Amino acid sequence: MSNKQTTTTTPCPSCQQPKGPGKYLCYPCWGNLPGLARRALSRRDSKAMARLQELRLQLAIGVPLAEIEVTP
């Protein structure tokens, strides 16, 4: 039996490439977000889920990564 752990990845909602577990976007897409959006999305508080929903909504309607705005 192997001791390797299998990590499951899900596709990045922006580019469909694999992203790491617990990450909102893959590394290249994350880097293309504006700094203010990255900082807001990195905050872990009671509004974190609402910010994630803002990100996903904007991605779904085709807002370019560099133009995404997320409530601080």
PDB file of C-alpha atoms in Angstrom:
ATOM      1  CA  MET A   1       0.000   0.000   0.000  1.00  0.00           C
ATOM      2  CA  SER A   2       1.230   3.510  -0.807  1.00  0.00           C
ATOM      3  CA  ASN A   3       1.559   6.235   1.804  1.00  0.00           C
ATOM      4  CA  LYS A   4       0.982   8.958  -0.773  1.00  0.00           C
ATOM      5  CA  GLN A   5      -2.011  11.125  -0.106  1.00  0.00           C
ATOM      6  CA  THR A   6      -4.119  12.038  -3.082  1.00  0.00           C
ATOM      7  CA  THR A   7      -5.080  15.675  -3.254  1.00  0.00           C
ATOM      8  CA  THR A   8      -8.109  16.517  -5.260  1.00  0.00           C
ATOM      9  CA  THR A   9      -8.086  19.692  -7.269  1.00  0.00           C
ATOM     10  CA  THR A  10     -10.949  21.558  -8.770  1.00  0.00           C
ATOM     11  CA  PRO A  11     -10.799  23.742 -11.859  1.00  0.00           C
ATOM     12  CA  CYS A  12     -10.126  27.434 -11.536  1.00  0.00           C
ATOM     13  CA  PRO A  13     -13.435  29.261 -12.142  1.00  0.00           C
ATOM     14  CA  SER A  14     -11.617  31.732 -14.369  1.00  0.00           C
ATOM     15  CA  CYS A  15      -9.452  29.598 -16.689  1.00  0.00           C
ATOM     16  CA  GLN A  16     -10.518  26.014 -15.869  1.00  0.00           C
ATOM     17  CA  GLN A  17      -6.935  24.936 -15.083  1.00  0.00           C
ATOM     18  CA  PRO A  18      -6.412  22.983 -11.837  1.00  0.00           C
ATOM     19  CA  LYS A  19      -6.191  25.052  -8.688  1.00  0.00           C
ATOM     20  CA  GLY A  20      -4.971  23.981  -5.282  1.00  0.00           C
ATOM     21  CA  PRO A  21      -7.336  22.773  -2.584  1.00  0.00           C
ATOM     22  CA  GLY A  22      -8.721  25.654  -0.544  1.00  0.00           C
ATOM     23  CA  LYS A  23      -7.773  28.227  -3.187  1.00  0.00           C
ATOM     24  CA  TYR A  24     -10.272  30.489  -4.943  1.00  0.00           C
ATOM     25  CA  LEU A  25      -8.291  30.674  -8.197  1.00  0.00           C
ATOM     26  CA  CYS A  26      -5.184  29.115  -9.720  1.00  0.00           C
ATOM     27  CA  TYR A  27      -1.913  30.925  -9.041  1.00  0.00           C
ATOM     28  CA  PRO A  28      -1.671  32.769 -12.406  1.00  0.00           C
ATOM     29  CA  CYS A  29      -5.276  34.002 -12.204  1.00  0.00           C
ATOM     30  CA  TRP A  30      -4.851  35.037  -8.568  1.00  0.00           C
ATOM     31  CA  GLY A  31      -1.872  37.146  -9.606  1.00  0.00           C
ATOM     32  CA  ASN A  32      -3.975  38.912 -12.242  1.00  0.00           C
ATOM     33  CA  LEU A  33      -6.510  40.172  -9.682  1.00  0.00           C
ATOM     34  CA  PRO A  34      -6.031  43.745  -8.454  1.00  0.00           C
ATOM     35  CA  GLY A  35      -4.171  43.940  -5.148  1.00  0.00           C
ATOM     36  CA  LEU A  36      -7.199  45.323  -3.302  1.00  0.00           C
ATOM     37  CA  ALA A  37      -9.310  42.358  -4.430  1.00  0.00           C
ATOM     38  CA  ARG A  38      -6.606  39.869  -3.389  1.00  0.00           C
ATOM     39  CA  ARG A  39      -6.322  41.462   0.051  1.00  0.00           C
ATOM     40  CA  ALA A  40     -10.083  41.462   0.547  1.00  0.00           C
ATOM     41  CA  LEU A  41     -10.409  37.825  -0.576  1.00  0.00           C
ATOM     42  CA  SER A  42      -7.568  36.788   1.747  1.00  0.00           C
ATOM     43  CA  ARG A  43      -9.367  38.152   4.811  1.00  0.00           C
ATOM     44  CA  ARG A  44     -11.020  35.437   6.899  1.00  0.00           C
ATOM     45  CA  ASP A  45     -13.971  36.933   8.716  1.00  0.00           C
ATOM     46  CA  SER A  46     -17.768  36.783   8.755  1.00  0.00           C
ATOM     47  CA  LYS A  47     -17.924  38.433   5.296  1.00  0.00           C
ATOM     48  CA  ALA A  48     -15.503  36.036   3.557  1.00  0.00           C
ATOM     49  CA  MET A  49     -18.261  33.995   1.903  1.00  0.00           C
ATOM     50  CA  ALA A  50     -19.958  37.129   0.581  1.00  0.00           C
ATOM     51  CA  ARG A  51     -16.670  38.278  -0.968  1.00  0.00           C
ATOM     52  CA  LEU A  52     -16.185  34.871  -2.589  1.00  0.00           C
ATOM     53  CA  GLN A  53     -19.691  35.102  -4.026  1.00  0.00           C
ATOM     54  CA  GLU A  54     -18.867  38.554  -5.429  1.00  0.00           C
ATOM     55  CA  LEU A  55     -15.779  37.106  -7.115  1.00  0.00           C
ATOM     56  CA  ARG A  56     -17.684  34.165  -8.580  1.00  0.00           C
ATOM     57  CA  LEU A  57     -20.524  36.358  -9.836  1.00  0.00           C
ATOM     58  CA  GLN A  58     -18.136  38.711 -11.608  1.00  0.00           C
ATOM     59  CA  LEU A  59     -16.287  35.773 -13.176  1.00  0.00           C
ATOM     60  CA  ALA A  60     -19.601  34.276 -14.315  1.00  0.00           C
ATOM     61  CA  ILE A  61     -20.641  37.467 -16.104  1.00  0.00           C
ATOM     62  CA  GLY A  62     -17.255  37.842 -17.772  1.00  0.00           C
ATOM     63  CA  VAL A  63     -15.587  40.650 -15.839  1.00  0.00           C
ATOM     64  CA  PRO A  64     -11.858  40.564 -16.691  1.00  0.00           C
ATOM     65  CA  LEU A  65      -9.660  39.543 -13.754  1.00  0.00           C
ATOM     66  CA  ALA A  66      -7.841  42.897 -13.735  1.00  0.00           C
ATOM     67  CA  GLU A  67     -11.176  44.717 -13.327  1.00  0.00           C
ATOM     68  CA  ILE A  68     -12.700  42.649 -10.516  1.00  0.00           C
ATOM     69  CA  GLU A  69     -13.696  44.612  -7.429  1.00  0.00           C
ATOM     70  CA  VAL A  70     -14.556  42.950  -4.137  1.00  0.00           C
ATOM     71  CA  THR A  71     -16.037  44.586  -1.054  1.00  0.00           C
ATOM     72  CA  PRO A  72     -13.263  45.058   1.527  1.00  0.00           C
TER      73      PRO A  72
END
